[in-house]
Tab-separated table of C-alpha atoms and ligand atoms in Angstrom:
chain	number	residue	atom	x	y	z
A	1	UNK	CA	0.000	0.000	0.000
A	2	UNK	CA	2.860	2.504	1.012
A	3	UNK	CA	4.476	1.425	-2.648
A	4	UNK	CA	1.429	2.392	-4.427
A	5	UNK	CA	1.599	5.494	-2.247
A	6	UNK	CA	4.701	6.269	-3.163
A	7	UNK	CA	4.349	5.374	-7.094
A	8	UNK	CA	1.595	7.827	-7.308
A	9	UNK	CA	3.782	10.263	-5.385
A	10	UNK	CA	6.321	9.772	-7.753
A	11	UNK	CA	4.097	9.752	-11.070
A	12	UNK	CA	2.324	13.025	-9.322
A	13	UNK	CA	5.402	14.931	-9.069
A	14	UNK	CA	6.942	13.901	-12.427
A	15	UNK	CA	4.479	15.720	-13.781
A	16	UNK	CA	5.313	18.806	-12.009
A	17	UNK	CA	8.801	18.052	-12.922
A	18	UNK	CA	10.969	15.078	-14.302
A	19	UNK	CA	13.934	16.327	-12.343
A	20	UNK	CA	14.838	17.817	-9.682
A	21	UNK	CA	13.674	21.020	-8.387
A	22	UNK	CA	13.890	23.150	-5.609
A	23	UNK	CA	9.924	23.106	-4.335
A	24	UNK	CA	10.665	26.035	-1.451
A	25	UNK	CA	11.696	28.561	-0.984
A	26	UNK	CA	10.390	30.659	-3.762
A	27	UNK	CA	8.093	33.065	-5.265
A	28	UNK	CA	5.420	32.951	-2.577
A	29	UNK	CA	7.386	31.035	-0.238
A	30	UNK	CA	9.535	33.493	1.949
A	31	UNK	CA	11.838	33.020	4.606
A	32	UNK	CA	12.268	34.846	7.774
A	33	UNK	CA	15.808	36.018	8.750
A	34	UNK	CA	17.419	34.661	11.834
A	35	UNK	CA	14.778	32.137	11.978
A	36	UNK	CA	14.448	28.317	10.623
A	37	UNK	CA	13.497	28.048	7.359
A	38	UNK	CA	12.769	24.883	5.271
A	39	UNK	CA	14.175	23.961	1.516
A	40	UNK	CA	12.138	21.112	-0.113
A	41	UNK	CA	12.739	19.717	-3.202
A	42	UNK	CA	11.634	17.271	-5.922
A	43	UNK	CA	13.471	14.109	-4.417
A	44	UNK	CA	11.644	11.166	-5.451
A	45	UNK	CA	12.169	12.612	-9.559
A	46	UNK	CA	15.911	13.806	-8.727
A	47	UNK	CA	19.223	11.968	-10.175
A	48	UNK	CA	21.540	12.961	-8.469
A	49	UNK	CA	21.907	11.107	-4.625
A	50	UNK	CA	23.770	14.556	-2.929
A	51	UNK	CA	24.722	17.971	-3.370
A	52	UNK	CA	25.751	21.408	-1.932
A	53	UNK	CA	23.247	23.599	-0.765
A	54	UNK	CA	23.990	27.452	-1.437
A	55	UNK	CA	22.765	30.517	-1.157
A	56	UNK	CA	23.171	33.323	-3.534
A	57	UNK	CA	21.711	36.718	-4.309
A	58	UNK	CA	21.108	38.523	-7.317
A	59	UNK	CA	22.819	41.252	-6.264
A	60	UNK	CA	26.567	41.172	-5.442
A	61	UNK	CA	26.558	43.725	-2.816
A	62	UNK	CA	24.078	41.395	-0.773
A	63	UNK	CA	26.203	38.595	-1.556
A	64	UNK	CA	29.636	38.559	-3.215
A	65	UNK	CA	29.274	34.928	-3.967
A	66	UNK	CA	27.050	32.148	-3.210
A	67	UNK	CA	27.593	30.842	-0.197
A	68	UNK	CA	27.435	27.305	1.052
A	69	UNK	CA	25.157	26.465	4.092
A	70	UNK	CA	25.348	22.746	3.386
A	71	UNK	CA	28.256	20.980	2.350
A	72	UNK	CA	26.654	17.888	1.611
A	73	UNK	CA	23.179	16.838	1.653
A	74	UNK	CA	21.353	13.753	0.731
A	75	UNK	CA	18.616	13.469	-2.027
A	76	UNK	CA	16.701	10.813	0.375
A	77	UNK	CA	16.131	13.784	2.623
A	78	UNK	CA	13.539	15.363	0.100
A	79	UNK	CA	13.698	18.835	2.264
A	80	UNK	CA	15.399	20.331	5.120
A	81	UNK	CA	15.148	22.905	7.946
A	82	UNK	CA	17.871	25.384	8.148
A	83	UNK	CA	19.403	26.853	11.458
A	84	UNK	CA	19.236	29.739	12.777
A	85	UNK	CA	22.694	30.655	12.175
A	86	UNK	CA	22.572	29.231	8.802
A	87	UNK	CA	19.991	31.630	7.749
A	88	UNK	CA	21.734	34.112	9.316
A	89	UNK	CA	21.371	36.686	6.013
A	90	UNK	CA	20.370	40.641	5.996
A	91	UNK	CA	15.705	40.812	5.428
A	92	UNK	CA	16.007	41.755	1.152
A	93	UNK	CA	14.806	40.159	-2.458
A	94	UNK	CA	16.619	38.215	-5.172
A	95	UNK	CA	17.614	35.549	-2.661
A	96	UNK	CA	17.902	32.130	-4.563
A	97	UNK	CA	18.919	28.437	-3.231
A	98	UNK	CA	21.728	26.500	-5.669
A	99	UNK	CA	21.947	22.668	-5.410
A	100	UNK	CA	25.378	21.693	-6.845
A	101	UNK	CA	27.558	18.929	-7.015
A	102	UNK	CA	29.713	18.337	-4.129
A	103	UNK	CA	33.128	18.258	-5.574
A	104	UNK	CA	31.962	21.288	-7.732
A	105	UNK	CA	29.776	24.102	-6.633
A	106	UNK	CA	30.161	26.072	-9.826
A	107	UNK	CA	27.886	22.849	-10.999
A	108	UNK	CA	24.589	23.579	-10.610
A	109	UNK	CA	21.839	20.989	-10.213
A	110	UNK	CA	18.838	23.302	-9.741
A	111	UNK	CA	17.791	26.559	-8.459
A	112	UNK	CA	15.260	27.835	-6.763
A	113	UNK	CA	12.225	31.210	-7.590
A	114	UNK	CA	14.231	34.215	-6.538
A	115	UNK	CA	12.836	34.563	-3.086
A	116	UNK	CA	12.795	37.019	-0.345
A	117	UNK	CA	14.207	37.049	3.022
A	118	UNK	CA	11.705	39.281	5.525
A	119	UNK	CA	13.039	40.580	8.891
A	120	UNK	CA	12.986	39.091	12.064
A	121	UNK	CA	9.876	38.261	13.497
A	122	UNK	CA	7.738	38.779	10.470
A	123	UNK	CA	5.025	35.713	10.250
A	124	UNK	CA	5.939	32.721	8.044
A	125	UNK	CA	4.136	31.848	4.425
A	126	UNK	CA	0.775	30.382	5.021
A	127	UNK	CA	1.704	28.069	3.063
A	128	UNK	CA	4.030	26.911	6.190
A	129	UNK	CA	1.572	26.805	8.405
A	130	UNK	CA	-1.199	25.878	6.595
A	131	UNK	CA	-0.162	22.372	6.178
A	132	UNK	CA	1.229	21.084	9.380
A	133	UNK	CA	-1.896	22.734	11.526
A	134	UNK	CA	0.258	23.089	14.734
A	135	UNK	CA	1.395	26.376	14.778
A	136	UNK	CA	4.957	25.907	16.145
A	137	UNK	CA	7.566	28.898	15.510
A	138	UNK	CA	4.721	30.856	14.189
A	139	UNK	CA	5.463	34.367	15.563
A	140	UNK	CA	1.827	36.219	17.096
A	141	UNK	CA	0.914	39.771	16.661
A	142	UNK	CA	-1.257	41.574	14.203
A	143	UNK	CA	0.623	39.955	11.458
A	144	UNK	CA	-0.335	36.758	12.292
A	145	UNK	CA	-3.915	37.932	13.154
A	146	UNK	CA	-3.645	39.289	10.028
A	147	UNK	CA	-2.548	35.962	8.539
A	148	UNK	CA	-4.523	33.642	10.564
A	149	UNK	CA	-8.400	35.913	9.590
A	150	UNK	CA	-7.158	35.657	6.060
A	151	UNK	CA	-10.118	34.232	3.823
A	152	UNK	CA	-10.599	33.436	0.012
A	153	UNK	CA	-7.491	34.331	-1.731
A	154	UNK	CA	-7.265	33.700	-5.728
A	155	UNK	CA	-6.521	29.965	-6.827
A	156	UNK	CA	-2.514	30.158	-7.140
A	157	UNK	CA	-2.452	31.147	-3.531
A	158	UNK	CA	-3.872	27.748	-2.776
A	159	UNK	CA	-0.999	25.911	-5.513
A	160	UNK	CA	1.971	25.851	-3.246
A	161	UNK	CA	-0.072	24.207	-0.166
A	162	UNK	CA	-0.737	21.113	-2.393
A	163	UNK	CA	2.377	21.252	-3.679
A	164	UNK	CA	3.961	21.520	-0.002
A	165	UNK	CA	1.591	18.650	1.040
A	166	UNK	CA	2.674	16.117	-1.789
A	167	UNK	CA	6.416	16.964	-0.668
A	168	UNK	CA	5.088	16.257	2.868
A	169	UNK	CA	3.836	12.575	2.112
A	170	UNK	CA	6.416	11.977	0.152
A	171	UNK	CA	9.020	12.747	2.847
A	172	UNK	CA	6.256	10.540	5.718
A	173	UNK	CA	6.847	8.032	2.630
A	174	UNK	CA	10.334	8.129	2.608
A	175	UNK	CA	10.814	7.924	6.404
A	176	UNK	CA	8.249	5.346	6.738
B	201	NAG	C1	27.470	11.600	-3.494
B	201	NAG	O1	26.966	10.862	-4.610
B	201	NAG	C2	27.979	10.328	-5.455
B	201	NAG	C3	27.291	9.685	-6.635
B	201	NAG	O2	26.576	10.642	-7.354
B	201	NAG	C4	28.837	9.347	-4.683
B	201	NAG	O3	29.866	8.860	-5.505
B	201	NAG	C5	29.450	10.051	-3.469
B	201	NAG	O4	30.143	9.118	-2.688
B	201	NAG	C6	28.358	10.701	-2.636
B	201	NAG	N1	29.004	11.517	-1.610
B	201	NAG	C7	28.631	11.460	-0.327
B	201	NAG	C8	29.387	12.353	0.575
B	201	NAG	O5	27.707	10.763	0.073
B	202	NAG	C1	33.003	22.835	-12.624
B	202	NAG	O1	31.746	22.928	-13.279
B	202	NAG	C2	31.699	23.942	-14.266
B	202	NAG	C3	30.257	24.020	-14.767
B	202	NAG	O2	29.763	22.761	-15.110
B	202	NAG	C4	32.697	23.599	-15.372
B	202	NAG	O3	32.684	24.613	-16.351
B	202	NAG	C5	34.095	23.502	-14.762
B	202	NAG	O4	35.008	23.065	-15.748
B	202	NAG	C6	34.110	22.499	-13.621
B	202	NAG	N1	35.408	22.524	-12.954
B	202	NAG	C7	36.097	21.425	-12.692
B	202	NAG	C8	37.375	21.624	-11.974
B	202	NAG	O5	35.702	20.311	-13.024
């Protein structure tokens, strides 16, 4: 039954992509400085079994060059929460995460949506906490008031929570 599971899983995200791709961060799908933030990715279509995470910016004066915040990370993993010190970068936009080979990091796998890094404290994507329905890290305030009396919304709002819940069963697949 898991198998099956999984097959559709797999046949699911291949349509999505036959590769591998960086699911999160991205477009919609901040990340909050000096927080923990979570990169997911397309593991169960990806070919290659580990690579170097890295973070880059757009522009050069946020970031000279990318920089690595995981030396080596396995595909099986399919996403992964980042310290606190690894996300450790100024709030600003044209954030993107590399993958890249391991012995080469000017070899890149995938990359992610530009994203954008918000300042400390400022309430995570809903897409975040929309799936897991505990509310753990989630910061209170009027933002997430704000967040949490939110209603409607047009339908590509509502994309990246499926896609963020087929990564989650496939990663409950995987460990299981
Ligand atoms: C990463 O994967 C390659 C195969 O693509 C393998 O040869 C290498 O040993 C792996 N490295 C680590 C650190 O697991
Ligand atoms: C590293 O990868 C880049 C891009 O694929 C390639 O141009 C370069 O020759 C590689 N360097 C080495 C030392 O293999």
């Amino acid at each position: 039954m898991f198998r099956r599971l999984a097959l559709a899983c797999a046949a699911l995200l291949s349509v999505v992509s036959a590769q591998l791709t960086i699911t999160s961060p991205g477009t919609n799908d901040w990340w909050v400085a000096s927080s923990q933030n979570t990169i997911s990715w397309t593991c169960t279509t990806s070919t290659f079994l580990n690579f170097t995470i890295l973070l880059s910016n757009s522009n050069t004066a946020v970031l000279a060059a990318p920089l690595a915040i995981i030396a080596v990370q396995e595909n099986y993993d399919c996403s992964k929460t980042i310290t606190q010190q690894q996300s450790a970068q100024p709030a600003g936009t044209g954030y993107t995460v590399l993958f890249a080979s391991t012995l080469n990091s000017t070899d890149i796998y995938a990359q992610s949506q530009p994203f954008e890094i918000k300042a400390l404290g400022s309430s995570y994507p809903t897409t975040t906490s929309g799936v897991g329905g505990t509310s753990t890290g989630t910061p209170s305030g009027s933002a997430g008031a704000a967040q949490a009396t939110k209603t409607g919304g047009t339908l590509a709002e509502y994309v990246p929570v499926g896609m963020s819940m087929v990564a989650a069963l496939a990663l409950g697949l995987v460990v299981a």
